[in-house]
Short mmCIF file of C-alpha atoms and ligand atoms in Angstrom, two decimals:
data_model
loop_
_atom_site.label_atom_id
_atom_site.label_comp_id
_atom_site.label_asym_id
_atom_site.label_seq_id
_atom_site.Cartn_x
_atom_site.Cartn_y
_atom_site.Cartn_z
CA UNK A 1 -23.56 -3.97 -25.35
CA UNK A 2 -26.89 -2.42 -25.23
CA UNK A 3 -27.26 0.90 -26.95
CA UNK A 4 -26.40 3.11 -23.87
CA UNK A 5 -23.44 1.46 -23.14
CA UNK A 6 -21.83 2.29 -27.04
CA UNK A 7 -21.81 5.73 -25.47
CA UNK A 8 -20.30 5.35 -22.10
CA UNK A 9 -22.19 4.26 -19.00
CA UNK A 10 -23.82 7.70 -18.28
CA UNK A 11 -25.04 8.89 -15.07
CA UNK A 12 -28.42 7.76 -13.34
CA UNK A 13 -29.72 10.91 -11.14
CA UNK A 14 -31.32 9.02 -7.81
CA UNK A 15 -33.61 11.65 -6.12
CA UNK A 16 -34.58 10.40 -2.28
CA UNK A 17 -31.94 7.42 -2.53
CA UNK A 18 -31.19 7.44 0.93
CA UNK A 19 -34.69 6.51 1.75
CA UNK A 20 -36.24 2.72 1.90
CA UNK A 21 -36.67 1.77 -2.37
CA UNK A 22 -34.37 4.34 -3.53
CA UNK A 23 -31.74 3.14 -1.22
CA UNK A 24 -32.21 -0.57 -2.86
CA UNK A 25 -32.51 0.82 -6.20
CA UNK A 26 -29.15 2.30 -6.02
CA UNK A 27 -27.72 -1.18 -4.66
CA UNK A 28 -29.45 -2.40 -8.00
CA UNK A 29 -27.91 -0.40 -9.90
CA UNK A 30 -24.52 -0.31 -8.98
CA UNK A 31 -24.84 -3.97 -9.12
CA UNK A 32 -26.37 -3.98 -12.49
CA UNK A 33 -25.47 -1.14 -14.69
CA UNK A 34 -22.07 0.60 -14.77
CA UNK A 35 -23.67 4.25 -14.71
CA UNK A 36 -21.96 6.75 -12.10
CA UNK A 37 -25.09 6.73 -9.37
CA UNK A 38 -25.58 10.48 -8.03
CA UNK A 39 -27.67 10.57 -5.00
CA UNK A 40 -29.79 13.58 -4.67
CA UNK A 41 -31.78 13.29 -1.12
CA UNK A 42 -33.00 16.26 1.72
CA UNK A 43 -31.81 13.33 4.72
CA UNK A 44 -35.62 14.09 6.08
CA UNK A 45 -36.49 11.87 8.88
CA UNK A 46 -37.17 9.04 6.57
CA UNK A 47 -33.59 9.52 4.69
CA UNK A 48 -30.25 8.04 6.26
CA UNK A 49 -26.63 7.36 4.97
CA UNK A 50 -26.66 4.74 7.05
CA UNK A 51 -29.05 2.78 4.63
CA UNK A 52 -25.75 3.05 2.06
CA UNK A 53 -23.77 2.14 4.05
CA UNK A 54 -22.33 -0.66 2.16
CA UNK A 55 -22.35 1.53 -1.18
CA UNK A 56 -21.08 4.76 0.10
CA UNK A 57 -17.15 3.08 -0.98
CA UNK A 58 -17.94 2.58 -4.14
CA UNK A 59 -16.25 5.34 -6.53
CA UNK A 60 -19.36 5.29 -8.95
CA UNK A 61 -21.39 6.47 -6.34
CA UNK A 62 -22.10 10.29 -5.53
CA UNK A 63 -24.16 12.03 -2.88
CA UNK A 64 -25.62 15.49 -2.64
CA UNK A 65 -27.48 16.63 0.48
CA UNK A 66 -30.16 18.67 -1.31
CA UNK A 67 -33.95 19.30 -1.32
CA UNK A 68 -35.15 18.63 -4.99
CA UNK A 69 -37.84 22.00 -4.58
CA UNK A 70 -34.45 23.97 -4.38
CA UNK A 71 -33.43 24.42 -8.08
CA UNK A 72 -30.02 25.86 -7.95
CA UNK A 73 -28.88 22.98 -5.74
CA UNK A 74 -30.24 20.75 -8.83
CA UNK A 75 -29.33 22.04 -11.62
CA UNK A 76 -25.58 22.32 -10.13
CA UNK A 77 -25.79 18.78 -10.07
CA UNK A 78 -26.79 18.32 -13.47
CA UNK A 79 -23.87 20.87 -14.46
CA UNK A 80 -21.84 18.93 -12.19
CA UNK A 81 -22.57 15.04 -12.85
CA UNK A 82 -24.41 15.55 -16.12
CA UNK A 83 -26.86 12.64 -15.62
CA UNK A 84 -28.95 11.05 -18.63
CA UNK A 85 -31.56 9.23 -16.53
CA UNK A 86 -33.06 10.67 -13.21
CA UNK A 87 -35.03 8.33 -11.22
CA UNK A 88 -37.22 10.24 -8.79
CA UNK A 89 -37.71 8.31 -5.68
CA UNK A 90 -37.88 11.73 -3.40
CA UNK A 91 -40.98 12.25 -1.77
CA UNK A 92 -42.61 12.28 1.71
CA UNK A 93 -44.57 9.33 1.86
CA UNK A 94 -46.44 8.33 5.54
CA UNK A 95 -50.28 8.61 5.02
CA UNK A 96 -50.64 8.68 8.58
CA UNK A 97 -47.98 12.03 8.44
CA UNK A 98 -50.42 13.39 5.17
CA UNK A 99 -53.28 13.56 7.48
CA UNK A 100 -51.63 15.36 10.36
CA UNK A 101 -49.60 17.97 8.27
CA UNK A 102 -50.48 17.73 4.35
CA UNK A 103 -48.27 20.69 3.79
CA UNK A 104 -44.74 19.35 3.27
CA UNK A 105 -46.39 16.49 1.12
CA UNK A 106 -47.59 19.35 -1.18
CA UNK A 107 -44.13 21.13 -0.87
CA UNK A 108 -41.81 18.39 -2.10
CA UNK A 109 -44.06 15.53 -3.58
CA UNK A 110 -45.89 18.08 -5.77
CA UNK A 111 -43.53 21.33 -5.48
CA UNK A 112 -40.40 19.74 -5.29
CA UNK A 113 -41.15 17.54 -8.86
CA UNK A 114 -42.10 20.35 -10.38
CA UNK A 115 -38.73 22.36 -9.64
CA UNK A 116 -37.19 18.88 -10.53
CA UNK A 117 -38.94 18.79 -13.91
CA UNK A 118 -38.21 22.50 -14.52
CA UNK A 119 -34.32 22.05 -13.95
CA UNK A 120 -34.60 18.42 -16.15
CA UNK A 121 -36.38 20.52 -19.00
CA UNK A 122 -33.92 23.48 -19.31
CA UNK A 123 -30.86 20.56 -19.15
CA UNK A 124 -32.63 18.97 -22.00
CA UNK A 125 -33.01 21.63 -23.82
CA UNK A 126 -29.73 22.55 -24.22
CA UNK A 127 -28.36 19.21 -25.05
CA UNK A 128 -27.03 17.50 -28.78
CA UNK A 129 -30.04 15.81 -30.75
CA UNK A 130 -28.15 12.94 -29.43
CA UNK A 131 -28.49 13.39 -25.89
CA UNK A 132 -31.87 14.63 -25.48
CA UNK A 133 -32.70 11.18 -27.24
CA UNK A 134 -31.37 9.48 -24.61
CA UNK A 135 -32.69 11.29 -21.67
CA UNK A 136 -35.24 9.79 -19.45
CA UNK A 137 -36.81 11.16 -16.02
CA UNK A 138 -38.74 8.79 -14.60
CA UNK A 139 -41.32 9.50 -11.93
CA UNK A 140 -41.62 7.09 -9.20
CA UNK A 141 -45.70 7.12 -8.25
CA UNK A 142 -47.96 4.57 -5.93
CA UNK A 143 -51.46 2.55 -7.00
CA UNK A 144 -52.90 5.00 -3.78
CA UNK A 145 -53.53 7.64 -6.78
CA UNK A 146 -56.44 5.08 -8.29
CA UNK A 147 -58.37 5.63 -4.66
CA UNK A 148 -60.12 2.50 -3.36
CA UNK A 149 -61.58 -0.20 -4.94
CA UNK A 150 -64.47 -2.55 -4.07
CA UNK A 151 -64.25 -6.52 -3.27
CA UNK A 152 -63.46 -7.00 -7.04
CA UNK A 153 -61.65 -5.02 -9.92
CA UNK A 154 -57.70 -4.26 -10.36
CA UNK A 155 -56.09 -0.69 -11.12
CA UNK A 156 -54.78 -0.21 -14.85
CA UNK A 157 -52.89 2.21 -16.43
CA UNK A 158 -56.22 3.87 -18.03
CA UNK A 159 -58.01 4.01 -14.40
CA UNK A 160 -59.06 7.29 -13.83
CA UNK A 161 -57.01 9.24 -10.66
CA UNK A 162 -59.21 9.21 -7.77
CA UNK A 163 -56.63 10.08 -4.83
CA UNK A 164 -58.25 9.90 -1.48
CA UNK A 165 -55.38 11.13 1.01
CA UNK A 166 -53.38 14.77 1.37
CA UNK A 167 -50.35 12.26 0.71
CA UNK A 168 -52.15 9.95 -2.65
CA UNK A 169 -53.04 13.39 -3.96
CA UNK A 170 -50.07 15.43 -3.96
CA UNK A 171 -48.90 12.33 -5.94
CA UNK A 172 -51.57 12.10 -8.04
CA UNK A 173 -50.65 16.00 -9.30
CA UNK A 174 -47.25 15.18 -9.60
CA UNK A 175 -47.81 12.55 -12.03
CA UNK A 176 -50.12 15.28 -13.82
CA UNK A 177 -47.39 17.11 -14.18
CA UNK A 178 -44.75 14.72 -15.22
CA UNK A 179 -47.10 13.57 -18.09
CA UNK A 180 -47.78 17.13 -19.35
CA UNK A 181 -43.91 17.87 -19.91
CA UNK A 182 -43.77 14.95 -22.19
CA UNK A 183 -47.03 16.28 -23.63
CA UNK A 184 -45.82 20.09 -23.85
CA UNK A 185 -42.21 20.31 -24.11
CA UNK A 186 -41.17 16.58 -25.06
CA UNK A 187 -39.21 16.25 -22.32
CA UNK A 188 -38.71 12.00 -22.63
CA UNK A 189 -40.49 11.06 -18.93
CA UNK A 190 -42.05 7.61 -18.13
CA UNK A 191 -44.21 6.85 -14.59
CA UNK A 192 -44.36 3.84 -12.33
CA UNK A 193 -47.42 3.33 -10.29
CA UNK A 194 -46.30 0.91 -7.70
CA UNK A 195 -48.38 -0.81 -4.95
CA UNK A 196 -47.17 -1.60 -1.23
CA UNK A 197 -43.51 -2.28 -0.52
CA UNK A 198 -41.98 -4.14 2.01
CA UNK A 199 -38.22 -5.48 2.65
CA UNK A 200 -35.11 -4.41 4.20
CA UNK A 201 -34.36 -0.74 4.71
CA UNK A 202 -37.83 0.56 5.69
CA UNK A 203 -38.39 3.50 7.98
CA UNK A 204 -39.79 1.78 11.19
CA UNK A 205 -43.51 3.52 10.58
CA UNK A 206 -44.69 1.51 7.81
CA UNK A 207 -46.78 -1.97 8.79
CA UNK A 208 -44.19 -4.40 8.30
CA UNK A 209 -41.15 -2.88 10.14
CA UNK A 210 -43.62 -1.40 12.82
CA UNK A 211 -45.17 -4.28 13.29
CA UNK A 212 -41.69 -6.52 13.19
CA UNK A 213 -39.90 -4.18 15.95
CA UNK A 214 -43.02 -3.73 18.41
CA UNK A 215 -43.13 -7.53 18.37
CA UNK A 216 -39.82 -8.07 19.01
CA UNK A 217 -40.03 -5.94 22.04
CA UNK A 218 -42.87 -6.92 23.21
CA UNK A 219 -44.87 -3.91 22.16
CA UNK A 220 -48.59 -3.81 21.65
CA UNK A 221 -49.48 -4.35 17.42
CA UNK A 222 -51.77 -1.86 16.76
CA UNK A 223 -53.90 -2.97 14.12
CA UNK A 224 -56.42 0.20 12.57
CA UNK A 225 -60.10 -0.85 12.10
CA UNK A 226 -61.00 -4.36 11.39
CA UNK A 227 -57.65 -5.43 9.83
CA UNK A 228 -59.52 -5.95 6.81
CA UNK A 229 -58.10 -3.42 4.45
CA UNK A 230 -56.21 -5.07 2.20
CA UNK A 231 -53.48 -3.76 -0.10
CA UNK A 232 -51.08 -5.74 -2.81
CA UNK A 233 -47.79 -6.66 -1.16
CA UNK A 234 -44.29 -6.37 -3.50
CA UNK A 235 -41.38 -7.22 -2.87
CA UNK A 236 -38.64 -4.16 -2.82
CA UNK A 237 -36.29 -5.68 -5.10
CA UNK A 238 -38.53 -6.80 -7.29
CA UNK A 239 -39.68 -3.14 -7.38
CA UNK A 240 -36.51 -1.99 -8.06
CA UNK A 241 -36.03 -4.37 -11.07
CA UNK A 242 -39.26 -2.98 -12.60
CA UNK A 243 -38.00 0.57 -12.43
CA UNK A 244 -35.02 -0.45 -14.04
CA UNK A 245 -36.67 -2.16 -17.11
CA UNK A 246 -38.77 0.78 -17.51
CA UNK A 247 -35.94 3.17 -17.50
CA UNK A 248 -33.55 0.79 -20.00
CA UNK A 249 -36.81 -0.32 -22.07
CA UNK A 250 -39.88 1.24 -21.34
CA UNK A 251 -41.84 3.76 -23.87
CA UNK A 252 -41.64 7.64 -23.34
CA UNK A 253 -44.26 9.08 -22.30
CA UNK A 254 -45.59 6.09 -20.94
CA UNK A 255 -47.26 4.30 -17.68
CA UNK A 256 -46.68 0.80 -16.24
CA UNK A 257 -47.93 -0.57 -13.43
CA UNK A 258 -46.27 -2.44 -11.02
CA UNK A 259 -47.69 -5.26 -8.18
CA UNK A 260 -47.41 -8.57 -6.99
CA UNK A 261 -50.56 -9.67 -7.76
CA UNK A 262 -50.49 -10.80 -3.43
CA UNK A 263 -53.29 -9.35 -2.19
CA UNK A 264 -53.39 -9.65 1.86
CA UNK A 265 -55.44 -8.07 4.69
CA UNK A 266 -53.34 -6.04 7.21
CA UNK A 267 -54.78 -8.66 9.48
CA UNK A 268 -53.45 -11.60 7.39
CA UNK A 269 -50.22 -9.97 7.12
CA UNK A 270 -49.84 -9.31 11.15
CA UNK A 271 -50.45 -13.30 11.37
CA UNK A 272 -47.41 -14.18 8.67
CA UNK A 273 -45.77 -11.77 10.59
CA UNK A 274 -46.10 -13.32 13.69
CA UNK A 275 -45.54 -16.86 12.32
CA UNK A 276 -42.13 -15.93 10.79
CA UNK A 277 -40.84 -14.36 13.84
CA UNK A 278 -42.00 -17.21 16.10
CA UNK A 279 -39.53 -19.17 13.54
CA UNK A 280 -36.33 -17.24 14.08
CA UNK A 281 -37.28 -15.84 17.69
CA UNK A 282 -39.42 -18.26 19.64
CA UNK A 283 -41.86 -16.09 21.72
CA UNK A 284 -41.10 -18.41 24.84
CA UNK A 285 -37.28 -17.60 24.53
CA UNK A 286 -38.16 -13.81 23.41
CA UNK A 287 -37.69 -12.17 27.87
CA UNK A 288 -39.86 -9.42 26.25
CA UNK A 289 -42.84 -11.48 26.13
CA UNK A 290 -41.99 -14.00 28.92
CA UNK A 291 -42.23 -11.01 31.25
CA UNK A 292 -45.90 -10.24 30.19
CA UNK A 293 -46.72 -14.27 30.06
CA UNK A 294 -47.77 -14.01 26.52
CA UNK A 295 -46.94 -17.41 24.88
CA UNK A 296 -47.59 -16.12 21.31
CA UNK A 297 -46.44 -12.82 19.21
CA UNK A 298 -50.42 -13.06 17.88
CA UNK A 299 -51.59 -12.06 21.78
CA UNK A 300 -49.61 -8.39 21.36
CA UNK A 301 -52.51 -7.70 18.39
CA UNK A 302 -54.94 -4.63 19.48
CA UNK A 303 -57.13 -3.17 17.01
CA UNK A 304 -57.52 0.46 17.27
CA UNK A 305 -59.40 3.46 16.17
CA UNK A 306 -59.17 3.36 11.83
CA UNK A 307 -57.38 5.90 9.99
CA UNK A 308 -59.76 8.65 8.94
CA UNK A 309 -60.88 8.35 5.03
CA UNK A 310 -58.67 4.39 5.07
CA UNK A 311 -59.06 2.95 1.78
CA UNK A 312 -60.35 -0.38 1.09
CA UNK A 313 -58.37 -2.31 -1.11
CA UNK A 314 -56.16 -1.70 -3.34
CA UNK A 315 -54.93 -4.12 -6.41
CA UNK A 316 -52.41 -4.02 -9.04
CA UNK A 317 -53.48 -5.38 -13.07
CA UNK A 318 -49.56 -5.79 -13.90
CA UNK A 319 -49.72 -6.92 -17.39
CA UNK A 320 -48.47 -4.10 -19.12
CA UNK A 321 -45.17 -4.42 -17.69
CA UNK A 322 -45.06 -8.11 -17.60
CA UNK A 323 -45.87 -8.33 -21.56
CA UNK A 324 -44.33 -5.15 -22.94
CA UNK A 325 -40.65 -5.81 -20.23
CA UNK A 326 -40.90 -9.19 -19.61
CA UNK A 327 -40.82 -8.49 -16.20
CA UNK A 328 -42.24 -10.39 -12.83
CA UNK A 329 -41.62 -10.54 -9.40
CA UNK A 330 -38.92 -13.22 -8.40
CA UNK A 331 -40.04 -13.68 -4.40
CA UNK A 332 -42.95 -15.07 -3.48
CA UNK A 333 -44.55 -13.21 -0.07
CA UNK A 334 -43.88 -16.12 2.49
CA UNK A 335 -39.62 -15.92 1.39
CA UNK A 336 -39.71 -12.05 1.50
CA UNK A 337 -41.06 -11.83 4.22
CA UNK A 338 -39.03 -14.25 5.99
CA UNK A 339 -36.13 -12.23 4.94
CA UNK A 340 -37.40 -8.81 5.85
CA UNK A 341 -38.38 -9.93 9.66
CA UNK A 342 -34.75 -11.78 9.34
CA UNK A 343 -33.71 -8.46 8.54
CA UNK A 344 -34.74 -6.32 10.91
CA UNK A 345 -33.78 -8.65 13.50
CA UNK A 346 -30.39 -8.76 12.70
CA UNK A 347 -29.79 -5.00 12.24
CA UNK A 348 -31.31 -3.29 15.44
CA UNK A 349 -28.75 -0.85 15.32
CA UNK A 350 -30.09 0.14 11.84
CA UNK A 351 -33.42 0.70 13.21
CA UNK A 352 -32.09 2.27 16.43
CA UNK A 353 -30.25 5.16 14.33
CA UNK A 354 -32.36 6.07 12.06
CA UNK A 355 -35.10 6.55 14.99
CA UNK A 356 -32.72 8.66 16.48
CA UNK A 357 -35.07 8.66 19.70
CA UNK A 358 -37.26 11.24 17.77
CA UNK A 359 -39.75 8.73 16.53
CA UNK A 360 -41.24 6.08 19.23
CA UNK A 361 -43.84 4.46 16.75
CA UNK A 362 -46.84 6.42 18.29
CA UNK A 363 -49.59 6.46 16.70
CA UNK A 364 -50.10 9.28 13.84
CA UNK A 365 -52.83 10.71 11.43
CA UNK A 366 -55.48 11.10 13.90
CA UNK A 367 -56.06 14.73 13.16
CA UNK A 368 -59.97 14.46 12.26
CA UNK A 369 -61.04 12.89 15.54
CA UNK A 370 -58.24 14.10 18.03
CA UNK A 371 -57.77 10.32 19.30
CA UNK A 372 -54.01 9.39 20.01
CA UNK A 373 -53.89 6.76 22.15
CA UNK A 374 -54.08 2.84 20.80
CA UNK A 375 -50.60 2.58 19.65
N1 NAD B 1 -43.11 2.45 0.04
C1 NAD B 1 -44.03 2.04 -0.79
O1 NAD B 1 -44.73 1.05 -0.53
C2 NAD B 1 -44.25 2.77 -2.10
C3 NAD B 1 -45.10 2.21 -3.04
C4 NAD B 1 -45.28 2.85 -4.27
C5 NAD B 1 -44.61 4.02 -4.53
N2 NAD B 1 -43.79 4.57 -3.59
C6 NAD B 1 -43.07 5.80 -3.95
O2 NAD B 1 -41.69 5.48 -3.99
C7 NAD B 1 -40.92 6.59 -3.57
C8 NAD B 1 -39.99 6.17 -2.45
O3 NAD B 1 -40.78 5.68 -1.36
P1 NAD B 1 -40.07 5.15 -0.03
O4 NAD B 1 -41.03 4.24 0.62
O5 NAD B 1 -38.70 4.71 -0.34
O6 NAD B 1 -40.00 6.51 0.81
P2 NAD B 1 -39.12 6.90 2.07
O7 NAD B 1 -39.98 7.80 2.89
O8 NAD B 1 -38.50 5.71 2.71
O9 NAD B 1 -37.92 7.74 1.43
C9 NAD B 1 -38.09 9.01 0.88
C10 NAD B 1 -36.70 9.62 0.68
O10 NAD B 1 -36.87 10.90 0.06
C11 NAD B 1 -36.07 11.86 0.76
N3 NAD B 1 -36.72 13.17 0.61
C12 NAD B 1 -37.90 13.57 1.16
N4 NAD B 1 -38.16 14.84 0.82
C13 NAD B 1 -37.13 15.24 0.01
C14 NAD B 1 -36.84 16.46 -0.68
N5 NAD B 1 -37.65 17.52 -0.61
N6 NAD B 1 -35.72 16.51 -1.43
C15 NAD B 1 -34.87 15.45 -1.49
N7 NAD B 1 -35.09 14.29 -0.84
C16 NAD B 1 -36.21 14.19 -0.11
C17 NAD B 1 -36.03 11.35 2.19
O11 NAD B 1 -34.93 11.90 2.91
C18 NAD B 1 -35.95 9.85 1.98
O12 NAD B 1 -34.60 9.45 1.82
C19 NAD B 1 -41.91 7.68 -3.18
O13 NAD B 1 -42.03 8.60 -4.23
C20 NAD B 1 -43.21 6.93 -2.94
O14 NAD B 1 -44.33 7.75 -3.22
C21 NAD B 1 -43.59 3.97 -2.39
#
């Protein structure tokens, strides 16, 4: 019985859990800890209830429909559900979306944490010696803060913030401020930088999932630049096991890194991607590409005008959390992402709802140069 657990199971505070890794962090959890699981999340575009679907029967599990900038609505909750831990997934997070309207990036990724950190400070505050011991808000950040590296290098913890996007930046100034209340008024807070995700439960606008349903229907694959960007692929669940290390074991006040050490070009992964489908949906028997007489999922590529500002690469140096928390990732990329195409084959209807018919994977964050067509 680790120490927690001699004082009851608690409460883990899940902000954005009805969104791609929060979603699969509260699966995690309620599969791993015993903690009640209260799910704090706006249901933006990206958020759905159908992504808990299978989690929304278990009596552990608690959801508010609230926007973490609005502080009464939070600090109910905390009067409500008392939580010792709040993992804070919430956050707008398309770069593409950054680029065409930066201002509800600033409003909740940068805003909203610091309303969340506000309410999280006055809870502690009043708490038992005990209990503000135990507390721990942990800020869920992205590698896109360290800006761009060259052919060579990796992001650490001690590389200074260099955010190159509306959407890395508002980030990068949460993260600012989630270090300074540990620095100022000792609230107990821990970050996770975390580098590309990719698995089941992904809105439909990032690569893989984009990618996955436009080839499936026969769609063009719109790949920006030369395809040679290349970014450090992780597995979701493998994410989610880091975050939980860090919030059972990791040091307040601390930073870890997390990656997968699987660096790919968006190019290289459009090829994988291509090669798993043709495994589970041969492009000969798929009607959507018989109709076109395209014998391969690799014809639908197109490359197409780069994102304005596109970072080069980006690359995780892991070894804090793998020596300090023993952690690593446990799929290798050619498994995951055989499961996430498997995925998203097998639940159309997931992708179909939470599309809603509002979002037809056009092409986004072409604000600079006024271009929209390509996708
Ligand atoms: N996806 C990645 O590859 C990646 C990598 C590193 C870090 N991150 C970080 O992880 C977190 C989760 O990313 P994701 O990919 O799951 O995002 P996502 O866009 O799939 O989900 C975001 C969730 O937050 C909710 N939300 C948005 N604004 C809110 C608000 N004001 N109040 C309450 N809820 C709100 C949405 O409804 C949605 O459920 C983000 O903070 C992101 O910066 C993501």
């Amino acid at each position: 019985m680790t120490g927690r657990d001699a004082q009851g199971p608690g409460a883990i505070l899940v902000t954005g859990g009805a969104g791609f890794i929060g979603s699969n962090f509260v699966r995690l959890a309620l599969e791993r800890t015993r903690a009640r699981i209260v799910v704090v999340d706006k249901l933006t575009y990206a958020g759905s209830l159908r992504s808990l679907d299978d989690c929304l029967s278990d009596p552990r599990l608690h959801f508010v429909q609230a926007d973490i900038g609005d502080r009464r609505a939070i600090a109910a909750v905390f009067r409500e559900h008392r939580p010792d831990r709040l993992v804070n997934f919430a956050a707008e997070t398309h770069v593409d979306r950054s680029i065409d309207g930066p201002a509800a990036f600033v409003e909740t990724n940068l805003v909203g944490t610091f309303e969340l950190l506000e309410v999280a400070r006055e809870a502690h505050r009043e708490r038992e010696e005990a209990e503000r011991r135990r507390f721990r808000f942990l800020h869920v950040s992205t590698d896109e803060v360290y800006g761009s590296l060259g052919p060579d290098g990796l992001f650490r913890e001690d590389t200074p913030y260099a955010p190159n996007s509306p959407y890395a930046a508002s980030k990068a100034g949460a993260d600012h401020l989630v270090r300074a209340y540990q620095h100022t008024y000792g609230l107990p807070t821990l970050i996770t930088n975390c580098s590309n995700n990719y698995g089941p439960y992904q809105f439909p606008e990032k690569l893989i999932p984009l990618m996955t349903l436009n080839a499936i229907e026969g769609k063009p694959l719109p790949i920006y630049g030369d395809g040679a960007n290349v970014r450090d692929w992780l597995y979701v669940e493998d994410h989610c096991e880091g975050i939980l290390l860090v919030l059972e074991r990791g040091r307040v006040g601390e930073k870890y890194n997390i990656g997968g050490g699987n660096e790919r070009t968006n190019l290289e992964i459009v090829d994988r991607l291509c090669e798993a489908l043709e495994e589970l949906l041969p492009a000969d028997e798929n009607p959507a590409l018989r109709g076109q007489g395209k014998a391969s999922y690799s014809d639908l590529k197109r490359f197409v005008a780069d994102r304005p500002g596109h970072d080069r690469r980006y690359a995780i140096d892991a070894k804090k959390i793998r020596r300090e928390l023993g952690w690593s990732p446990r799929h290798d990329f050619e498994s995951g992402l055989a499961r996430t195409v498997a995925w998203y084959l097998e639940n159309r209807d997931w992708c179909d709802a939470v599309q809603q018919g509002r979002y037809r994977r056009e092409r986004l964050g072409l604000a600079e140069t006024g271009e929209r067509s390509g996708a």
